[in-house]
Amino acid sequence: MRILNASGCLDALAAPEVARQLDAFVTKTVTPLPREGSAPPRIAETAQGMLNAIGLANPGRERFVADHLPQLAELGVPLWVSVGGFCAEDYAETCARLADGIEAVELNLSCPNVDEAPESAAEIVAACRGATNLPIYAKLSPASWDIGEVARAVEAAGADGLSLVNTIRGLALDRRTLRPILGTATGGYSGPALRPIALAAVYACRRVSDLPIVGMGGVTTGRGALELVAAGASAVALGTVLFADPGAPARVRTELEAAIERLGLDSVDAVRGLAHGGGGVSGERVLAGPAPK
């Protein structure tokens, strides 16, 4: 089973030795124009996780393609590019600029720290499908009331996979002043407390779709990864844990193998989909490859 990073939780150029532990590296979200991001403070720790309000700070599409992407390619790790924007055209234009050397595109359709595009997730996926032949993964929000319905819609629009889930909006108050810690007041909540929410999202989407799913949200151990696989994930991404434990990818992989052995199973394939009452998930596709039409 492949282990990736959650977008924005690892700077591969600053920590290449961590990135090389991964089976694929997912970049920070790229937008058409450079963004400085939100006003500080941008990070707040909580008892069970972390709030961030980075605000999609990034160098912009032109500099990313010209400078950052060639450096990332030198790492020797398959690359996924996280793409963001404020309208469907923004997303599509960035997808069109990405070369065939990219393994997949992940559409950030669910950032809680910036204004969303007016188009639906399906409309954005459809625009990007017309702009690139690269595999497209739609990253969805755990705040969706019926995330399974959203999954069905983006699959019909041409998505090749799902990334589940992004952070969910939260608030932390200063213990002394009782005022918001973050400069933006609210931010995206991640960490261990997000894991049951991520599990529910993966479970719901697997029930209605056979698209490959990258499960993420609160994974800190091999057991956490195992449960996402049992819910239907094809791969797992690590997020907040990377801030505290740079060796997490290798550790989680080892713990996952030990957990599978303790269950008396032969491989991770025997775990996949067990939460749905069976072994494995029929119709599963290659993780990074385009879905058959």
PDB file of C-alpha atoms in Angstrom:
ATOM      1  CA  MET A   1       0.000   0.000   0.000  1.00  0.00           C
ATOM      2  CA  ARG A   2       1.259   3.462  -0.879  1.00  0.00           C
ATOM      3  CA  ILE A   3       1.880   6.151   1.720  1.00  0.00           C
ATOM      4  CA  LEU A   4       1.778   9.806   0.671  1.00  0.00           C
ATOM      5  CA  ASN A   5       1.830  13.112   2.524  1.00  0.00           C
ATOM      6  CA  ALA A   6      -1.163  15.363   2.911  1.00  0.00           C
ATOM      7  CA  SER A   7      -0.695  18.534   0.862  1.00  0.00           C
ATOM      8  CA  GLY A   8       0.897  21.347   2.841  1.00  0.00           C
ATOM      9  CA  CYS A   9       2.260  19.144   5.617  1.00  0.00           C
ATOM     10  CA  LEU A  10       5.764  18.632   4.230  1.00  0.00           C
ATOM     11  CA  ASP A  11       8.298  20.816   2.444  1.00  0.00           C
ATOM     12  CA  ALA A  12      10.132  18.245   0.328  1.00  0.00           C
ATOM     13  CA  LEU A  13      12.903  20.644  -0.657  1.00  0.00           C
ATOM     14  CA  ALA A  14      13.631  21.481   2.993  1.00  0.00           C
ATOM     15  CA  ALA A  15      13.340  17.846   4.144  1.00  0.00           C
ATOM     16  CA  PRO A  16      14.174  15.621   1.151  1.00  0.00           C
ATOM     17  CA  GLU A  17      15.052  12.669   3.391  1.00  0.00           C
ATOM     18  CA  VAL A  18      11.458  12.652   4.674  1.00  0.00           C
ATOM     19  CA  ALA A  19       9.970  12.965   1.192  1.00  0.00           C
ATOM     20  CA  ARG A  20      12.005   9.995   0.003  1.00  0.00           C
ATOM     21  CA  GLN A  21      10.278   7.793   2.598  1.00  0.00           C
ATOM     22  CA  LEU A  22       7.017   8.368   0.706  1.00  0.00           C
ATOM     23  CA  ASP A  23       5.628   6.493  -2.271  1.00  0.00           C
ATOM     24  CA  ALA A  24       4.560   9.830  -3.773  1.00  0.00           C
ATOM     25  CA  PHE A  25       4.960  13.454  -2.707  1.00  0.00           C
ATOM     26  CA  VAL A  26       1.983  15.822  -2.850  1.00  0.00           C
ATOM     27  CA  THR A  27       2.933  19.476  -3.297  1.00  0.00           C
ATOM     28  CA  LYS A  28       1.468  22.413  -1.462  1.00  0.00           C
ATOM     29  CA  THR A  29      -1.538  23.848  -3.289  1.00  0.00           C
ATOM     30  CA  VAL A  30      -0.588  25.975  -6.304  1.00  0.00           C
ATOM     31  CA  THR A  31      -2.777  28.922  -7.356  1.00  0.00           C
ATOM     32  CA  PRO A  32      -2.552  31.014 -10.552  1.00  0.00           C
ATOM     33  CA  LEU A  33      -1.053  34.056  -8.812  1.00  0.00           C
ATOM     34  CA  PRO A  34       1.388  34.225  -5.885  1.00  0.00           C
ATOM     35  CA  ARG A  35      -0.239  34.383  -2.456  1.00  0.00           C
ATOM     36  CA  GLU A  36       1.314  35.593   0.788  1.00  0.00           C
ATOM     37  CA  GLY A  37      -1.356  33.790   2.770  1.00  0.00           C
ATOM     38  CA  SER A  38      -3.181  34.741   5.934  1.00  0.00           C
ATOM     39  CA  ALA A  39      -2.042  37.176   8.588  1.00  0.00           C
ATOM     40  CA  PRO A  40      -0.191  35.533  11.516  1.00  0.00           C
ATOM     41  CA  PRO A  41      -0.539  33.735  13.818  1.00  0.00           C
ATOM     42  CA  ARG A  42      -1.227  30.912  11.360  1.00  0.00           C
ATOM     43  CA  ILE A  43      -0.813  27.815  13.577  1.00  0.00           C
ATOM     44  CA  ALA A  44      -2.455  26.908  16.887  1.00  0.00           C
ATOM     45  CA  GLU A  45      -2.017  23.669  18.800  1.00  0.00           C
ATOM     46  CA  THR A  46      -5.013  22.105  20.522  1.00  0.00           C
ATOM     47  CA  ALA A  47      -5.394  19.177  22.905  1.00  0.00           C
ATOM     48  CA  GLN A  48      -6.205  16.732  20.112  1.00  0.00           C
ATOM     49  CA  GLY A  49      -4.782  18.325  17.004  1.00  0.00           C
ATOM     50  CA  MET A  50      -3.790  21.511  15.243  1.00  0.00           C
ATOM     51  CA  LEU A  51      -5.451  24.498  13.615  1.00  0.00           C
ATOM     52  CA  ASN A  52      -3.876  26.161  10.607  1.00  0.00           C
ATOM     53  CA  ALA A  53      -4.775  29.258   8.634  1.00  0.00           C
ATOM     54  CA  ILE A  54      -1.974  29.343   6.074  1.00  0.00           C
ATOM     55  CA  GLY A  55      -4.309  30.701   3.419  1.00  0.00           C
ATOM     56  CA  LEU A  56      -2.756  28.845   0.464  1.00  0.00           C
ATOM     57  CA  ALA A  57       0.525  30.772   0.594  1.00  0.00           C
ATOM     58  CA  ASN A  58       2.484  29.757  -2.513  1.00  0.00           C
ATOM     59  CA  PRO A  59       4.737  31.240  -5.227  1.00  0.00           C
ATOM     60  CA  GLY A  60       2.075  31.107  -7.924  1.00  0.00           C
ATOM     61  CA  ARG A  61       1.738  28.950 -11.008  1.00  0.00           C
ATOM     62  CA  GLU A  62       4.463  30.475 -13.185  1.00  0.00           C
ATOM     63  CA  ARG A  63       7.234  30.323 -10.600  1.00  0.00           C
ATOM     64  CA  PHE A  64       6.135  26.892  -9.407  1.00  0.00           C
ATOM     65  CA  VAL A  65       6.340  25.413 -12.901  1.00  0.00           C
ATOM     66  CA  ALA A  66       9.603  27.181 -13.799  1.00  0.00           C
ATOM     67  CA  ASP A  67      11.531  26.825 -10.521  1.00  0.00           C
ATOM     68  CA  HIS A  68       9.968  24.548  -7.923  1.00  0.00           C
ATOM     69  CA  LEU A  69       8.794  21.676 -10.110  1.00  0.00           C
ATOM     70  CA  PRO A  70      12.248  20.960 -11.637  1.00  0.00           C
ATOM     71  CA  GLN A  71      13.775  20.862  -8.145  1.00  0.00           C
ATOM     72  CA  LEU A  72      11.082  18.499  -6.886  1.00  0.00           C
ATOM     73  CA  ALA A  73      11.638  16.218  -9.877  1.00  0.00           C
ATOM     74  CA  GLU A  74      15.257  15.754  -8.771  1.00  0.00           C
ATOM     75  CA  LEU A  75      14.078  14.046  -5.564  1.00  0.00           C
ATOM     76  CA  GLY A  76      13.285  10.895  -7.504  1.00  0.00           C
ATOM     77  CA  VAL A  77       9.857  10.583  -5.865  1.00  0.00           C
ATOM     78  CA  PRO A  78       6.627  10.418  -7.913  1.00  0.00           C
ATOM     79  CA  LEU A  79       4.948  13.844  -7.792  1.00  0.00           C
ATOM     80  CA  TRP A  80       1.341  14.845  -7.276  1.00  0.00           C
ATOM     81  CA  VAL A  81       0.545  18.530  -7.738  1.00  0.00           C
ATOM     82  CA  SER A  82      -2.167  20.060  -5.577  1.00  0.00           C
ATOM     83  CA  VAL A  83      -4.077  22.628  -7.637  1.00  0.00           C
ATOM     84  CA  GLY A  84      -6.256  25.415  -6.245  1.00  0.00           C
ATOM     85  CA  GLY A  85      -8.113  28.421  -7.546  1.00  0.00           C
ATOM     86  CA  PHE A  86     -11.088  30.705  -7.217  1.00  0.00           C
ATOM     87  CA  CYS A  87     -13.004  29.657 -10.319  1.00  0.00           C
ATOM     88  CA  ALA A  88     -13.077  26.606 -12.567  1.00  0.00           C
ATOM     89  CA  GLU A  89     -10.912  28.362 -15.151  1.00  0.00           C
ATOM     90  CA  ASP A  90      -8.141  28.869 -12.570  1.00  0.00           C
ATOM     91  CA  TYR A  91      -7.981  25.143 -11.904  1.00  0.00           C
ATOM     92  CA  ALA A  92      -8.156  24.155 -15.565  1.00  0.00           C
ATOM     93  CA  GLU A  93      -5.435  26.583 -16.677  1.00  0.00           C
ATOM     94  CA  THR A  94      -3.022  25.263 -14.051  1.00  0.00           C
ATOM     95  CA  CYS A  95      -3.782  21.645 -14.976  1.00  0.00           C
ATOM     96  CA  ALA A  96      -3.041  22.483 -18.602  1.00  0.00           C
ATOM     97  CA  ARG A  97       0.431  23.761 -17.634  1.00  0.00           C
ATOM     98  CA  LEU A  98       1.502  20.549 -15.904  1.00  0.00           C
ATOM     99  CA  ALA A  99       3.702  18.145 -17.842  1.00  0.00           C
ATOM    100  CA  ASP A 100       3.304  14.429 -18.348  1.00  0.00           C
ATOM    101  CA  GLY A 101       6.063  13.767 -15.791  1.00  0.00           C
ATOM    102  CA  ILE A 102       3.565  14.473 -13.030  1.00  0.00           C
ATOM    103  CA  GLU A 103       1.956  11.315 -11.681  1.00  0.00           C
ATOM    104  CA  ALA A 104      -1.371  12.914 -10.708  1.00  0.00           C
ATOM    105  CA  VAL A 105      -3.188  16.161 -10.026  1.00  0.00           C
ATOM    106  CA  GLU A 106      -5.034  16.672  -6.754  1.00  0.00           C
ATOM    107  CA  LEU A 107      -7.740  19.333  -6.963  1.00  0.00           C
ATOM    108  CA  ASN A 108      -8.047  21.205  -3.663  1.00  0.00           C
ATOM    109  CA  LEU A 109     -11.804  21.681  -3.671  1.00  0.00           C
ATOM    110  CA  SER A 110     -12.194  22.100   0.069  1.00  0.00           C
ATOM    111  CA  CYS A 111      -9.775  24.556   1.712  1.00  0.00           C
ATOM    112  CA  PRO A 112     -11.560  26.082   4.746  1.00  0.00           C
ATOM    113  CA  ASN A 113      -9.229  29.112   4.879  1.00  0.00           C
ATOM    114  CA  VAL A 114     -10.076  30.821   1.575  1.00  0.00           C
ATOM    115  CA  ASP A 115     -13.194  31.678  -0.385  1.00  0.00           C
ATOM    116  CA  GLU A 116     -14.432  28.772  -2.464  1.00  0.00           C
ATOM    117  CA  ALA A 117     -14.936  28.873  -6.219  1.00  0.00           C
ATOM    118  CA  PRO A 118     -18.553  29.571  -7.163  1.00  0.00           C
ATOM    119  CA  GLU A 119     -18.693  26.458  -9.341  1.00  0.00           C
ATOM    120  CA  SER A 120     -19.515  23.065  -7.879  1.00  0.00           C
ATOM    121  CA  ALA A 121     -16.844  20.438  -7.337  1.00  0.00           C
ATOM    122  CA  ALA A 122     -18.175  18.522 -10.338  1.00  0.00           C
ATOM    123  CA  GLU A 123     -17.992  21.579 -12.595  1.00  0.00           C
ATOM    124  CA  ILE A 124     -14.370  22.188 -11.608  1.00  0.00           C
ATOM    125  CA  VAL A 125     -13.466  18.543 -12.208  1.00  0.00           C
ATOM    126  CA  ALA A 126     -15.140  18.653 -15.626  1.00  0.00           C
ATOM    127  CA  ALA A 127     -13.187  21.786 -16.595  1.00  0.00           C
ATOM    128  CA  CYS A 128      -9.921  20.161 -15.539  1.00  0.00           C
ATOM    129  CA  ARG A 129     -10.773  16.906 -17.303  1.00  0.00           C
ATOM    130  CA  GLY A 130     -10.976  18.868 -20.523  1.00  0.00           C
ATOM    131  CA  ALA A 131      -7.591  20.490 -19.868  1.00  0.00           C
ATOM    132  CA  THR A 132      -5.371  17.527 -18.986  1.00  0.00           C
ATOM    133  CA  ASN A 133      -4.906  13.804 -19.532  1.00  0.00           C
ATOM    134  CA  LEU A 134      -3.224  13.430 -16.135  1.00  0.00           C
ATOM    135  CA  PRO A 135      -5.077  11.426 -13.478  1.00  0.00           C
ATOM    136  CA  ILE A 136      -7.289  13.765 -11.428  1.00  0.00           C
ATOM    137  CA  TYR A 137      -7.999  13.255  -7.730  1.00  0.00           C
ATOM    138  CA  ALA A 138     -10.718  15.375  -6.127  1.00  0.00           C
ATOM    139  CA  LYS A 139      -9.957  16.397  -2.530  1.00  0.00           C
ATOM    140  CA  LEU A 140     -13.275  16.759  -0.745  1.00  0.00           C
ATOM    141  CA  SER A 141     -14.384  18.447   2.456  1.00  0.00           C
ATOM    142  CA  PRO A 142     -15.519  16.475   5.521  1.00  0.00           C
ATOM    143  CA  ALA A 143     -18.106  19.226   6.044  1.00  0.00           C
ATOM    144  CA  SER A 144     -20.204  17.979   3.116  1.00  0.00           C
ATOM    145  CA  TRP A 145     -23.548  16.745   4.425  1.00  0.00           C
ATOM    146  CA  ASP A 146     -23.681  13.941   1.834  1.00  0.00           C
ATOM    147  CA  ILE A 147     -20.098  13.372   0.792  1.00  0.00           C
ATOM    148  CA  GLY A 148     -21.094  10.224  -1.057  1.00  0.00           C
ATOM    149  CA  GLU A 149     -23.267  12.280  -3.381  1.00  0.00           C
ATOM    150  CA  VAL A 150     -20.349  14.644  -4.040  1.00  0.00           C
ATOM    151  CA  ALA A 151     -18.147  11.640  -4.789  1.00  0.00           C
ATOM    152  CA  ARG A 152     -20.680  10.361  -7.316  1.00  0.00           C
ATOM    153  CA  ALA A 153     -20.863  13.793  -8.957  1.00  0.00           C
ATOM    154  CA  VAL A 154     -17.092  14.224  -9.370  1.00  0.00           C
ATOM    155  CA  GLU A 155     -16.753  10.671 -10.672  1.00  0.00           C
ATOM    156  CA  ALA A 156     -19.380  11.395 -13.316  1.00  0.00           C
ATOM    157  CA  ALA A 157     -17.480  14.593 -14.193  1.00  0.00           C
ATOM    158  CA  GLY A 158     -14.282  12.667 -14.901  1.00  0.00           C
ATOM    159  CA  ALA A 159     -12.372  12.310 -11.619  1.00  0.00           C
ATOM    160  CA  ASP A 160      -9.999   9.344 -11.490  1.00  0.00           C
ATOM    161  CA  GLY A 161      -9.813   9.195  -7.697  1.00  0.00           C
ATOM    162  CA  LEU A 162     -10.752  10.811  -4.394  1.00  0.00           C
ATOM    163  CA  SER A 163      -8.642  12.329  -1.605  1.00  0.00           C
ATOM    164  CA  LEU A 164     -10.499  12.136   1.712  1.00  0.00           C
ATOM    165  CA  VAL A 165     -10.475  14.370   3.640  1.00  0.00           C
ATOM    166  CA  ASN A 166      -9.331  17.965   3.965  1.00  0.00           C
ATOM    167  CA  THR A 167      -9.337  19.783   7.293  1.00  0.00           C
ATOM    168  CA  ILE A 168     -12.551  20.982   8.902  1.00  0.00           C
ATOM    169  CA  ARG A 169     -13.103  24.499  10.238  1.00  0.00           C
ATOM    170  CA  GLY A 170     -12.349  25.031  13.931  1.00  0.00           C
ATOM    171  CA  LEU A 171     -11.580  27.735  16.487  1.00  0.00           C
ATOM    172  CA  ALA A 172      -9.106  27.954  19.384  1.00  0.00           C
ATOM    173  CA  LEU A 173      -9.176  30.632  22.087  1.00  0.00           C
ATOM    174  CA  ASP A 174      -6.235  31.972  24.065  1.00  0.00           C
ATOM    175  CA  ARG A 175      -6.377  30.673  27.651  1.00  0.00           C
ATOM    176  CA  ARG A 176      -5.719  34.109  29.144  1.00  0.00           C
ATOM    177  CA  THR A 177      -7.502  36.557  26.865  1.00  0.00           C
ATOM    178  CA  LEU A 178     -10.233  34.211  25.548  1.00  0.00           C
ATOM    179  CA  ARG A 179      -9.715  35.727  22.122  1.00  0.00           C
ATOM    180  CA  PRO A 180      -9.021  33.714  18.940  1.00  0.00           C
ATOM    181  CA  ILE A 181      -5.411  32.582  18.658  1.00  0.00           C
ATOM    182  CA  LEU A 182      -5.283  32.584  14.863  1.00  0.00           C
ATOM    183  CA  GLY A 183      -5.060  35.826  12.969  1.00  0.00           C
ATOM    184  CA  THR A 184      -8.078  34.736  10.927  1.00  0.00           C
ATOM    185  CA  ALA A 185      -9.971  33.540  14.030  1.00  0.00           C
ATOM    186  CA  THR A 186     -10.941  30.175  12.513  1.00  0.00           C
ATOM    187  CA  GLY A 187      -8.745  27.704  10.656  1.00  0.00           C
ATOM    188  CA  GLY A 188      -8.538  24.168   9.346  1.00  0.00           C
ATOM    189  CA  TYR A 189      -8.550  21.538  12.085  1.00  0.00           C
ATOM    190  CA  SER A 190      -6.381  18.438  11.662  1.00  0.00           C
ATOM    191  CA  GLY A 191      -4.786  15.801  13.832  1.00  0.00           C
ATOM    192  CA  PRO A 192      -5.981  12.699  15.716  1.00  0.00           C
ATOM    193  CA  ALA A 193      -9.475  14.055  16.389  1.00  0.00           C
ATOM    194  CA  LEU A 194     -10.126  14.184  12.648  1.00  0.00           C
ATOM    195  CA  ARG A 195      -9.676  10.430  12.171  1.00  0.00           C
ATOM    196  CA  PRO A 196     -13.259   9.256  12.916  1.00  0.00           C
ATOM    197  CA  ILE A 197     -14.529  11.925  10.520  1.00  0.00           C
ATOM    198  CA  ALA A 198     -12.116  10.764   7.821  1.00  0.00           C
ATOM    199  CA  LEU A 199     -13.132   7.153   8.396  1.00  0.00           C
ATOM    200  CA  ALA A 200     -16.798   8.038   7.963  1.00  0.00           C
ATOM    201  CA  ALA A 201     -16.051   9.893   4.723  1.00  0.00           C
ATOM    202  CA  VAL A 202     -13.987   7.054   3.244  1.00  0.00           C
ATOM    203  CA  TYR A 203     -16.629   4.531   4.271  1.00  0.00           C
ATOM    204  CA  ALA A 204     -19.450   6.571   2.719  1.00  0.00           C
ATOM    205  CA  CYS A 205     -17.619   7.165  -0.555  1.00  0.00           C
ATOM    206  CA  ARG A 206     -16.523   3.541  -0.919  1.00  0.00           C
ATOM    207  CA  ARG A 207     -20.167   2.477  -0.630  1.00  0.00           C
ATOM    208  CA  VAL A 208     -21.124   4.498  -3.707  1.00  0.00           C
ATOM    209  CA  SER A 209     -17.958   4.516  -5.819  1.00  0.00           C
ATOM    210  CA  ASP A 210     -15.132   2.194  -6.809  1.00  0.00           C
ATOM    211  CA  LEU A 211     -12.728   5.057  -7.515  1.00  0.00           C
ATOM    212  CA  PRO A 212      -9.377   4.708  -5.722  1.00  0.00           C
ATOM    213  CA  ILE A 213      -9.359   6.657  -2.463  1.00  0.00           C
ATOM    214  CA  VAL A 214      -6.414   8.272  -0.679  1.00  0.00           C
ATOM    215  CA  GLY A 215      -7.537   8.277   2.955  1.00  0.00           C
ATOM    216  CA  MET A 216      -6.160  10.913   5.302  1.00  0.00           C
ATOM    217  CA  GLY A 217      -7.028  12.631   8.534  1.00  0.00           C
ATOM    218  CA  GLY A 218      -5.506  11.957  11.935  1.00  0.00           C
ATOM    219  CA  VAL A 219      -3.311   8.995  10.973  1.00  0.00           C
ATOM    220  CA  THR A 220      -0.468   8.684  13.477  1.00  0.00           C
ATOM    221  CA  THR A 221       0.031   4.905  13.642  1.00  0.00           C
ATOM    222  CA  GLY A 222      -0.098   1.808  11.498  1.00  0.00           C
ATOM    223  CA  ARG A 223      -3.401   0.898  13.136  1.00  0.00           C
ATOM    224  CA  GLY A 224      -4.864   4.217  12.012  1.00  0.00           C
ATOM    225  CA  ALA A 225      -3.753   3.515   8.457  1.00  0.00           C
ATOM    226  CA  LEU A 226      -5.155  -0.011   8.683  1.00  0.00           C
ATOM    227  CA  GLU A 227      -8.607   1.274   9.652  1.00  0.00           C
ATOM    228  CA  LEU A 228      -8.745   3.653   6.686  1.00  0.00           C
ATOM    229  CA  VAL A 229      -7.888   0.743   4.408  1.00  0.00           C
ATOM    230  CA  ALA A 230     -10.607  -1.370   6.022  1.00  0.00           C
ATOM    231  CA  ALA A 231     -13.051   1.477   5.350  1.00  0.00           C
ATOM    232  CA  GLY A 232     -12.075   1.367   1.680  1.00  0.00           C
ATOM    233  CA  ALA A 233      -8.965   3.481   1.152  1.00  0.00           C
ATOM    234  CA  SER A 234      -6.519   2.422  -1.554  1.00  0.00           C
ATOM    235  CA  ALA A 235      -3.673   4.467  -0.063  1.00  0.00           C
ATOM    236  CA  VAL A 236      -3.065   6.606   3.014  1.00  0.00           C
ATOM    237  CA  ALA A 237      -1.624  10.095   3.427  1.00  0.00           C
ATOM    238  CA  LEU A 238       0.076  11.425   6.564  1.00  0.00           C
ATOM    239  CA  GLY A 239      -0.471  15.004   7.642  1.00  0.00           C
ATOM    240  CA  THR A 240      -0.123  16.617  11.059  1.00  0.00           C
ATOM    241  CA  VAL A 241       2.005  13.753  12.393  1.00  0.00           C
ATOM    242  CA  LEU A 242       4.845  14.815  10.064  1.00  0.00           C
ATOM    243  CA  PHE A 243       5.332  18.031  12.051  1.00  0.00           C
ATOM    244  CA  ALA A 244       6.226  16.043  15.177  1.00  0.00           C
ATOM    245  CA  ASP A 245       7.685  12.864  13.685  1.00  0.00           C
ATOM    246  CA  PRO A 246       9.628  13.146  10.400  1.00  0.00           C
ATOM    247  CA  GLY A 247      10.191   9.397  10.494  1.00  0.00           C
ATOM    248  CA  ALA A 248       6.458   8.689  10.496  1.00  0.00           C
ATOM    249  CA  PRO A 249       6.220   7.267   6.942  1.00  0.00           C
ATOM    250  CA  ALA A 250       8.671   4.449   7.635  1.00  0.00           C
ATOM    251  CA  ARG A 251       7.307   3.847  11.140  1.00  0.00           C
ATOM    252  CA  VAL A 252       3.668   3.728  10.027  1.00  0.00           C
ATOM    253  CA  ARG A 253       4.553   1.318   7.216  1.00  0.00           C
ATOM    254  CA  THR A 254       6.292  -1.018   9.691  1.00  0.00           C
ATOM    255  CA  GLU A 255       3.427  -0.766  12.187  1.00  0.00           C
ATOM    256  CA  LEU A 256       0.903  -1.451   9.425  1.00  0.00           C
ATOM    257  CA  GLU A 257       2.669  -4.650   8.437  1.00  0.00           C
ATOM    258  CA  ALA A 258       2.771  -5.751  12.095  1.00  0.00           C
ATOM    259  CA  ALA A 259      -0.928  -4.994  12.554  1.00  0.00           C
ATOM    260  CA  ILE A 260      -1.829  -7.063   9.491  1.00  0.00           C
ATOM    261  CA  GLU A 261       0.245  -9.962  10.815  1.00  0.00           C
ATOM    262  CA  ARG A 262      -1.460  -9.758  14.222  1.00  0.00           C
ATOM    263  CA  LEU A 263      -4.819 -10.125  12.499  1.00  0.00           C
ATOM    264  CA  GLY A 264      -3.575 -13.310  10.847  1.00  0.00           C
ATOM    265  CA  LEU A 265      -3.952 -11.889   7.348  1.00  0.00           C
ATOM    266  CA  ASP A 266      -1.574 -12.284   4.430  1.00  0.00           C
ATOM    267  CA  SER A 267      -1.474  -8.743   3.062  1.00  0.00           C
ATOM    268  CA  VAL A 268      -3.055  -5.316   3.073  1.00  0.00           C
ATOM    269  CA  ASP A 269      -5.285  -6.458   0.197  1.00  0.00           C
ATOM    270  CA  ALA A 270      -7.035  -8.799   2.622  1.00  0.00           C
ATOM    271  CA  VAL A 271      -7.884  -5.835   4.856  1.00  0.00           C
ATOM    272  CA  ARG A 272      -9.242  -3.497   2.206  1.00  0.00           C
ATOM    273  CA  GLY A 273     -12.994  -3.086   2.523  1.00  0.00           C
ATOM    274  CA  LEU A 274     -13.411  -5.310   5.591  1.00  0.00           C
ATOM    275  CA  ALA A 275     -15.539  -2.629   7.259  1.00  0.00           C
ATOM    276  CA  HIS A 276     -18.094  -3.243   4.519  1.00  0.00           C
ATOM    277  CA  GLY A 277     -18.459  -6.893   5.419  1.00  0.00           C
ATOM    278  CA  GLY A 278     -16.162  -8.448   2.858  1.00  0.00           C
ATOM    279  CA  GLY A 279     -12.528  -8.920   2.005  1.00  0.00           C
ATOM    280  CA  GLY A 280     -11.276  -6.495  -0.582  1.00  0.00           C
ATOM    281  CA  VAL A 281     -13.203  -4.089  -2.789  1.00  0.00           C
ATOM    282  CA  SER A 282     -14.343  -5.175  -6.219  1.00  0.00           C
ATOM    283  CA  GLY A 283     -13.502  -2.976  -9.149  1.00  0.00           C
ATOM    284  CA  GLU A 284     -10.548  -1.257  -7.504  1.00  0.00           C
ATOM    285  CA  ARG A 285      -8.286   0.600  -9.897  1.00  0.00           C
ATOM    286  CA  VAL A 286      -4.598   1.348  -9.985  1.00  0.00           C
ATOM    287  CA  LEU A 287      -4.018   4.228  -7.568  1.00  0.00           C
ATOM    288  CA  ALA A 288      -2.412   6.789  -9.850  1.00  0.00           C
ATOM    289  CA  GLY A 289      -3.623   5.577 -13.204  1.00  0.00           C
ATOM    290  CA  PRO A 290      -6.546   7.045 -15.118  1.00  0.00           C
ATOM    291  CA  ALA A 291      -9.865   5.364 -14.508  1.00  0.00           C
ATOM    292  CA  PRO A 292     -11.226   3.265 -17.334  1.00  0.00           C
ATOM    293  CA  LYS A 293     -14.065   5.009 -19.089  1.00  0.00           C
TER     294      LYS A 293
END
